[in-house]
PDB file of C-alpha atoms in Angstrom:
ATOM      1  CA  MET A  13      31.826  17.393  -5.440  1.00  0.00           C
ATOM      2  CA  VAL A  14      31.616  15.304  -8.685  1.00  0.00           C
ATOM      3  CA  SER A  15      34.600  13.855 -10.534  1.00  0.00           C
ATOM      4  CA  ARG A  16      34.868  11.374 -13.388  1.00  0.00           C
ATOM      5  CA  GLN A  17      36.859   8.222 -13.547  1.00  0.00           C
ATOM      6  CA  GLY A  18      36.758   5.638 -16.260  1.00  0.00           C
ATOM      7  CA  GLY A  19      33.603   7.105 -17.704  1.00  0.00           C
ATOM      8  CA  VAL A  20      31.689   6.827 -14.393  1.00  0.00           C
ATOM      9  CA  PHE A  21      30.904   9.933 -12.329  1.00  0.00           C
ATOM     10  CA  LEU A  22      32.061   9.813  -8.677  1.00  0.00           C
ATOM     11  CA  ALA A  23      30.035  11.819  -6.221  1.00  0.00           C
ATOM     12  CA  ARG A  24      29.846  12.149  -2.422  1.00  0.00           C
ATOM     13  CA  THR A  25      26.078  12.268  -2.225  1.00  0.00           C
ATOM     14  CA  VAL A  26      23.914  10.786  -4.924  1.00  0.00           C
ATOM     15  CA  LEU A  27      20.153  11.518  -4.935  1.00  0.00           C
ATOM     16  CA  ILE A  28      17.707   9.147  -6.541  1.00  0.00           C
ATOM     17  CA  VAL A  29      14.291  10.451  -7.331  1.00  0.00           C
ATOM     18  CA  ALA A  30      11.894   7.485  -7.745  1.00  0.00           C
ATOM     19  CA  GLY A  31       8.254   7.422  -8.943  1.00  0.00           C
ATOM     20  CA  GLY A  32       6.464   6.847  -5.614  1.00  0.00           C
ATOM     21  CA  VAL A  33       4.661   9.205  -3.416  1.00  0.00           C
ATOM     22  CA  ALA A  34       6.496  12.422  -2.581  1.00  0.00           C
ATOM     23  CA  SER A  35       5.953  16.196  -2.833  1.00  0.00           C
ATOM     24  CA  ALA A  36       8.081  18.641  -4.784  1.00  0.00           C
ATOM     25  CA  GLU A  37       9.013  20.263  -1.479  1.00  0.00           C
ATOM     26  CA  GLU A  38      10.242  16.973  -0.053  1.00  0.00           C
ATOM     27  CA  ALA A  39      12.279  16.308  -3.187  1.00  0.00           C
ATOM     28  CA  ARG A  40      13.938  19.708  -2.950  1.00  0.00           C
ATOM     29  CA  GLU A  41      14.801  19.013   0.699  1.00  0.00           C
ATOM     30  CA  ALA A  42      16.282  15.662  -0.220  1.00  0.00           C
ATOM     31  CA  ALA A  43      18.359  17.282  -2.883  1.00  0.00           C
ATOM     32  CA  LYS A  44      20.071  19.865  -0.634  1.00  0.00           C
ATOM     33  CA  ASP A  45      23.447  18.221  -0.497  1.00  0.00           C
ATOM     34  CA  ALA A  46      23.245  16.162  -3.681  1.00  0.00           C
ATOM     35  CA  ASP A  47      26.230  16.172  -6.068  1.00  0.00           C
ATOM     36  CA  PHE A  48      24.625  13.948  -8.632  1.00  0.00           C
ATOM     37  CA  ILE A  49      20.882  13.391  -9.305  1.00  0.00           C
ATOM     38  CA  ILE A  50      19.433  10.199 -10.843  1.00  0.00           C
ATOM     39  CA  ALA A  51      15.785   9.983 -11.829  1.00  0.00           C
ATOM     40  CA  ALA A  52      14.407   6.481 -11.819  1.00  0.00           C
ATOM     41  CA  ASP A  53      11.953   6.446 -14.770  1.00  0.00           C
ATOM     42  CA  GLY A  54       8.681   8.042 -13.447  1.00  0.00           C
ATOM     43  CA  GLY A  55      10.722   9.930 -10.860  1.00  0.00           C
ATOM     44  CA  PHE A  56      11.740  12.327 -13.668  1.00  0.00           C
ATOM     45  CA  SER A  57       8.258  13.858 -13.334  1.00  0.00           C
ATOM     46  CA  LEU A  58       8.768  14.488  -9.628  1.00  0.00           C
ATOM     47  CA  ALA A  59      12.240  15.921 -10.245  1.00  0.00           C
ATOM     48  CA  SER A  60      10.739  18.276 -12.887  1.00  0.00           C
ATOM     49  CA  ARG A  61       8.034  19.496 -10.515  1.00  0.00           C
ATOM     50  CA  ALA A  62      10.674  20.175  -7.967  1.00  0.00           C
ATOM     51  CA  GLY A  63      12.829  22.053 -10.326  1.00  0.00           C
ATOM     52  CA  LEU A  64      15.763  19.682  -9.920  1.00  0.00           C
ATOM     53  CA  ARG A  65      18.565  19.283 -12.471  1.00  0.00           C
ATOM     54  CA  VAL A  66      18.704  15.545 -13.356  1.00  0.00           C
ATOM     55  CA  ASP A  67      22.115  14.220 -14.386  1.00  0.00           C
ATOM     56  CA  LEU A  68      20.986  10.735 -15.450  1.00  0.00           C
ATOM     57  CA  LEU A  69      17.654   8.994 -16.269  1.00  0.00           C
ATOM     58  CA  VAL A  70      17.511   5.284 -15.499  1.00  0.00           C
ATOM     59  CA  GLY A  71      14.842   2.682 -16.273  1.00  0.00           C
ATOM     60  CA  ASP A  72      12.605   1.200 -18.964  1.00  0.00           C
ATOM     61  CA  MET A  73      10.883   4.534 -19.652  1.00  0.00           C
ATOM     62  CA  ASP A  74       7.394   2.965 -19.418  1.00  0.00           C
ATOM     63  CA  SER A  75       6.203   5.874 -17.176  1.00  0.00           C
ATOM     64  CA  LEU A  76       7.142   8.664 -19.470  1.00  0.00           C
ATOM     65  CA  ASP A  77       5.236   9.718 -22.596  1.00  0.00           C
ATOM     66  CA  SER A  78       8.323  11.266 -24.174  1.00  0.00           C
ATOM     67  CA  PRO A  79      11.787  10.904 -22.461  1.00  0.00           C
ATOM     68  CA  PRO A  80      13.748  14.132 -22.299  1.00  0.00           C
ATOM     69  CA  GLN A  81      16.276  14.745 -25.120  1.00  0.00           C
ATOM     70  CA  ASN A  82      18.897  16.707 -23.232  1.00  0.00           C
ATOM     71  CA  ILE A  83      19.647  14.212 -20.432  1.00  0.00           C
ATOM     72  CA  PRO A  84      21.754  11.038 -20.573  1.00  0.00           C
ATOM     73  CA  ILE A  85      19.581   7.960 -20.404  1.00  0.00           C
ATOM     74  CA  LEU A  86      20.433   4.471 -19.246  1.00  0.00           C
ATOM     75  CA  LYS A  87      17.564   2.546 -20.778  1.00  0.00           C
ATOM     76  CA  PHE A  88      16.529  -1.012 -19.948  1.00  0.00           C
ATOM     77  CA  PRO A  89      13.957  -3.282 -21.554  1.00  0.00           C
ATOM     78  CA  ARG A  90      10.491  -3.505 -20.018  1.00  0.00           C
ATOM     79  CA  GLU A  91      10.865  -7.221 -19.372  1.00  0.00           C
ATOM     80  CA  LYS A  92      13.651  -7.061 -16.745  1.00  0.00           C
ATOM     81  CA  ASP A  93      14.547  -8.685 -13.429  1.00  0.00           C
ATOM     82  CA  ALA A  94      14.783  -5.497 -11.283  1.00  0.00           C
ATOM     83  CA  THR A  95      12.712  -2.426 -10.481  1.00  0.00           C
ATOM     84  CA  ASP A  96      13.839   0.912 -11.843  1.00  0.00           C
ATOM     85  CA  LEU A  97      14.799   1.894  -8.267  1.00  0.00           C
ATOM     86  CA  GLU A  98      17.096  -1.139  -7.985  1.00  0.00           C
ATOM     87  CA  LEU A  99      18.727  -0.287 -11.262  1.00  0.00           C
ATOM     88  CA  ALA A 100      19.270   3.288 -10.132  1.00  0.00           C
ATOM     89  CA  LEU A 101      20.694   2.161  -6.716  1.00  0.00           C
ATOM     90  CA  ASP A 102      23.075  -0.194  -8.495  1.00  0.00           C
ATOM     91  CA  TYR A 103      24.371   2.611 -10.681  1.00  0.00           C
ATOM     92  CA  ALA A 104      24.615   4.966  -7.746  1.00  0.00           C
ATOM     93  CA  ARG A 105      26.645   2.391  -5.789  1.00  0.00           C
ATOM     94  CA  GLY A 106      29.078   2.322  -8.767  1.00  0.00           C
ATOM     95  CA  THR A 107      29.892   6.021  -8.278  1.00  0.00           C
ATOM     96  CA  ASP A 108      31.484   5.123  -4.934  1.00  0.00           C
ATOM     97  CA  PRO A 109      29.431   7.724  -2.927  1.00  0.00           C
ATOM     98  CA  GLU A 110      29.677   8.485   0.728  1.00  0.00           C
ATOM     99  CA  ARG A 111      25.870   8.095   0.904  1.00  0.00           C
ATOM    100  CA  ILE A 112      22.782   7.653  -1.231  1.00  0.00           C
ATOM    101  CA  VAL A 113      19.604   9.621  -0.654  1.00  0.00           C
ATOM    102  CA  VAL A 114      16.242   8.437  -2.108  1.00  0.00           C
ATOM    103  CA  VAL A 115      12.971  10.206  -2.348  1.00  0.00           C
ATOM    104  CA  GLY A 116       9.778   8.668  -3.864  1.00  0.00           C
ATOM    105  CA  ALA A 117      10.631   5.075  -2.989  1.00  0.00           C
ATOM    106  CA  PHE A 118       7.385   4.304  -1.261  1.00  0.00           C
ATOM    107  CA  GLY A 119       3.644   4.691  -1.581  1.00  0.00           C
ATOM    108  CA  ALA A 120       2.604   4.347  -5.194  1.00  0.00           C
ATOM    109  CA  ARG A 121       2.103   0.533  -5.051  1.00  0.00           C
ATOM    110  CA  LEU A 122       2.188  -1.844  -2.054  1.00  0.00           C
ATOM    111  CA  ASP A 123       4.217  -4.394  -3.874  1.00  0.00           C
ATOM    112  CA  HIS A 124       6.882  -1.838  -4.827  1.00  0.00           C
ATOM    113  CA  THR A 125       6.880  -0.398  -1.303  1.00  0.00           C
ATOM    114  CA  LEU A 126       7.632  -3.742   0.321  1.00  0.00           C
ATOM    115  CA  ALA A 127      10.083  -4.733  -2.305  1.00  0.00           C
ATOM    116  CA  ASN A 128      12.004  -1.418  -2.185  1.00  0.00           C
ATOM    117  CA  ALA A 129      12.274  -1.590   1.639  1.00  0.00           C
ATOM    118  CA  ASN A 130      13.630  -5.137   1.572  1.00  0.00           C
ATOM    119  CA  LEU A 131      15.968  -4.263  -1.316  1.00  0.00           C
ATOM    120  CA  LEU A 132      18.132  -2.174   0.924  1.00  0.00           C
ATOM    121  CA  GLU A 133      19.620  -5.318   2.545  1.00  0.00           C
ATOM    122  CA  LYS A 134      21.631  -5.640  -0.688  1.00  0.00           C
ATOM    123  CA  TYR A 135      23.746  -2.580   0.022  1.00  0.00           C
ATOM    124  CA  ASP A 136      26.687  -1.895   2.347  1.00  0.00           C
ATOM    125  CA  LEU A 137      26.851   1.947   2.410  1.00  0.00           C
ATOM    126  CA  PRO A 138      24.764   4.611   4.111  1.00  0.00           C
ATOM    127  CA  VAL A 139      21.309   5.053   2.415  1.00  0.00           C
ATOM    128  CA  VAL A 140      18.532   7.386   3.644  1.00  0.00           C
ATOM    129  CA  LEU A 141      15.038   7.526   2.268  1.00  0.00           C
ATOM    130  CA  PHE A 142      12.721  10.523   2.579  1.00  0.00           C
ATOM    131  CA  HIS A 143       9.079   9.687   2.904  1.00  0.00           C
ATOM    132  CA  GLN A 144       6.311  12.074   4.053  1.00  0.00           C
ATOM    133  CA  GLY A 145       8.275  13.441   7.027  1.00  0.00           C
ATOM    134  CA  PHE A 146       9.875  10.153   7.930  1.00  0.00           C
ATOM    135  CA  ARG A 147      13.528   9.344   7.408  1.00  0.00           C
ATOM    136  CA  VAL A 148      14.452   5.699   6.784  1.00  0.00           C
ATOM    137  CA  TYR A 149      18.160   4.880   7.343  1.00  0.00           C
ATOM    138  CA  LEU A 150      19.909   1.741   6.383  1.00  0.00           C
ATOM    139  CA  VAL A 151      22.162   0.751   9.405  1.00  0.00           C
ATOM    140  CA  VAL A 152      25.115  -1.448   8.382  1.00  0.00           C
ATOM    141  CA  ASP A 153      27.334  -0.690  11.344  1.00  0.00           C
ATOM    142  CA  GLU A 154      26.866   2.574  13.351  1.00  0.00           C
ATOM    143  CA  LEU A 155      24.587   5.531  12.947  1.00  0.00           C
ATOM    144  CA  GLU A 156      23.688   8.681  14.862  1.00  0.00           C
ATOM    145  CA  ILE A 157      20.625  10.569  13.711  1.00  0.00           C
ATOM    146  CA  PRO A 158      19.831  14.360  13.878  1.00  0.00           C
ATOM    147  CA  ALA A 159      17.030  13.775  16.447  1.00  0.00           C
ATOM    148  CA  ALA A 160      15.161  15.878  19.045  1.00  0.00           C
ATOM    149  CA  LEU A 161      13.702  14.780  22.290  1.00  0.00           C
ATOM    150  CA  GLY A 162      10.330  13.166  21.853  1.00  0.00           C
ATOM    151  CA  ASP A 163      10.984  11.968  18.255  1.00  0.00           C
ATOM    152  CA  LEU A 164       9.885   8.409  17.414  1.00  0.00           C
ATOM    153  CA  VAL A 165      12.364   5.726  16.305  1.00  0.00           C
ATOM    154  CA  SER A 166      11.655   2.206  15.101  1.00  0.00           C
ATOM    155  CA  LEU A 167      14.293  -0.474  14.382  1.00  0.00           C
ATOM    156  CA  ILE A 168      13.182  -2.903  11.616  1.00  0.00           C
ATOM    157  CA  PRO A 169      15.462  -5.903  10.859  1.00  0.00           C
ATOM    158  CA  LEU A 170      16.211  -6.562   7.252  1.00  0.00           C
ATOM    159  CA  SER A 171      18.219  -9.633   8.016  1.00  0.00           C
ATOM    160  CA  ALA A 172      16.464 -12.652   9.615  1.00  0.00           C
ATOM    161  CA  GLU A 173      18.477 -11.836  12.747  1.00  0.00           C
ATOM    162  CA  VAL A 174      20.381  -8.736  13.746  1.00  0.00           C
ATOM    163  CA  ARG A 175      22.807  -9.251  16.621  1.00  0.00           C
ATOM    164  CA  GLY A 176      25.040  -7.127  18.784  1.00  0.00           C
ATOM    165  CA  ILE A 177      22.678  -4.191  18.763  1.00  0.00           C
ATOM    166  CA  PHE A 178      23.591  -1.222  21.064  1.00  0.00           C
ATOM    167  CA  THR A 179      21.499   1.863  21.242  1.00  0.00           C
ATOM    168  CA  TRP A 180      21.796   5.188  23.039  1.00  0.00           C
ATOM    169  CA  GLY A 181      19.387   8.006  23.624  1.00  0.00           C
ATOM    170  CA  LEU A 182      16.283   5.802  23.470  1.00  0.00           C
ATOM    171  CA  ARG A 183      13.657   5.118  26.124  1.00  0.00           C
ATOM    172  CA  TYR A 184      13.930   1.351  25.646  1.00  0.00           C
ATOM    173  CA  PRO A 185      17.668   0.690  25.150  1.00  0.00           C
ATOM    174  CA  LEU A 186      19.388  -2.369  23.724  1.00  0.00           C
ATOM    175  CA  HIS A 187      22.771  -3.529  25.007  1.00  0.00           C
ATOM    176  CA  ASP A 188      24.147  -6.362  22.924  1.00  0.00           C
ATOM    177  CA  GLY A 189      20.596  -7.028  21.902  1.00  0.00           C
ATOM    178  CA  VAL A 190      19.016  -9.209  19.206  1.00  0.00           C
ATOM    179  CA  LEU A 191      16.116  -8.322  16.902  1.00  0.00           C
ATOM    180  CA  PHE A 192      14.371 -10.779  14.630  1.00  0.00           C
ATOM    181  CA  ARG A 193      12.672  -9.924  11.303  1.00  0.00           C
ATOM    182  CA  ALA A 194       9.643 -12.032  12.455  1.00  0.00           C
ATOM    183  CA  SER A 195       9.025  -9.748  15.465  1.00  0.00           C
ATOM    184  CA  THR A 196       7.754  -6.247  16.129  1.00  0.00           C
ATOM    185  CA  ARG A 197       9.914  -5.685  19.190  1.00  0.00           C
ATOM    186  CA  GLY A 198      11.826  -2.728  17.678  1.00  0.00           C
ATOM    187  CA  VAL A 199       8.756  -0.649  16.792  1.00  0.00           C
ATOM    188  CA  SER A 200       7.909   2.714  18.338  1.00  0.00           C
ATOM    189  CA  ASN A 201      10.749   3.752  20.642  1.00  0.00           C
ATOM    190  CA  GLU A 202      11.280   7.284  21.800  1.00  0.00           C
ATOM    191  CA  VAL A 203      14.241   9.636  21.865  1.00  0.00           C
ATOM    192  CA  VAL A 204      14.915  10.611  25.544  1.00  0.00           C
ATOM    193  CA  GLY A 205      18.566  11.626  25.277  1.00  0.00           C
ATOM    194  CA  LEU A 206      21.000  13.096  22.889  1.00  0.00           C
ATOM    195  CA  PRO A 207      22.978  12.048  20.934  1.00  0.00           C
ATOM    196  CA  CYS A 208      20.768   9.219  19.673  1.00  0.00           C
ATOM    197  CA  GLY A 209      21.994   6.289  17.660  1.00  0.00           C
ATOM    198  CA  VAL A 210      22.516   2.595  17.091  1.00  0.00           C
ATOM    199  CA  ARG A 211      25.355   0.199  16.421  1.00  0.00           C
ATOM    200  CA  VAL A 212      25.036  -3.351  15.078  1.00  0.00           C
ATOM    201  CA  ARG A 213      27.556  -6.218  14.970  1.00  0.00           C
ATOM    202  CA  GLU A 214      25.792  -8.684  12.678  1.00  0.00           C
ATOM    203  CA  GLY A 215      23.073  -8.104  10.051  1.00  0.00           C
ATOM    204  CA  LYS A 216      21.327  -5.031   8.714  1.00  0.00           C
ATOM    205  CA  LEU A 217      18.339  -3.067   9.878  1.00  0.00           C
ATOM    206  CA  LEU A 218      16.301  -0.027   9.038  1.00  0.00           C
ATOM    207  CA  LEU A 219      16.082   2.815  11.530  1.00  0.00           C
ATOM    208  CA  ILE A 220      12.869   4.752  10.908  1.00  0.00           C
ATOM    209  CA  HIS A 221      12.879   8.210  12.345  1.00  0.00           C
ATOM    210  CA  LYS A 222       9.737  10.353  12.749  1.00  0.00           C
ATOM    211  CA  PRO A 223      10.507  13.916  13.996  1.00  0.00           C
ATOM    212  CA  GLN A 224       7.846  15.246  16.353  1.00  0.00           C
ATOM    213  CA  GLY A 225       8.567  18.918  15.947  1.00  0.00           C
ATOM    214  CA  GLY A 226      10.066  19.354  19.460  1.00  0.00           C
ATOM    215  CA  GLY A 227      13.254  21.190  20.281  1.00  0.00           C
ATOM    216  CA  GLN A 228      16.430  19.840  21.795  1.00  0.00           C
TER     217      GLN A 228
END
């Protein structure tokens, strides 16, 4: 559902289509529950291939030969202090959504991939990124994922330290645990029970979920 307040659209689920590596099929899957779709500059090409209706185009337009004429555009100068994805995320946050979904955030350039992953620490609402079968969730308090037995889960700290971590449904559980950004301790866990999830008391982390195709 989309409403409008003070000239800003309010949506429950905002999809951002960015210009990284993603297939049209993955973009369509990410868009299933979207109320409002933002293309971040070159992400418009992916959205077009996927047949998605874009509600807003955001960025400096350096990746498009000719920006579309029938879509609202929030244009920025090429010399700016943020990536097009950050600009799109900031706009999406302003719509007061229940969650933000992103496709195409990773893969085109290593510097953009690392910057876009670290960027998520800035936000305090549910964000999930689709990337080549993986789901990357921003965990700011508590999260349960739609997992199956045998799926792989990694916990990657965004904050220097993440404290008060409780997990359930994982082979290697944490109970009031601590993970450090300068450590790989949270990599490659396995779903062994359902439901599966994590709760944190201090800090933010990414939960990276890789479905393995098994049943529940």
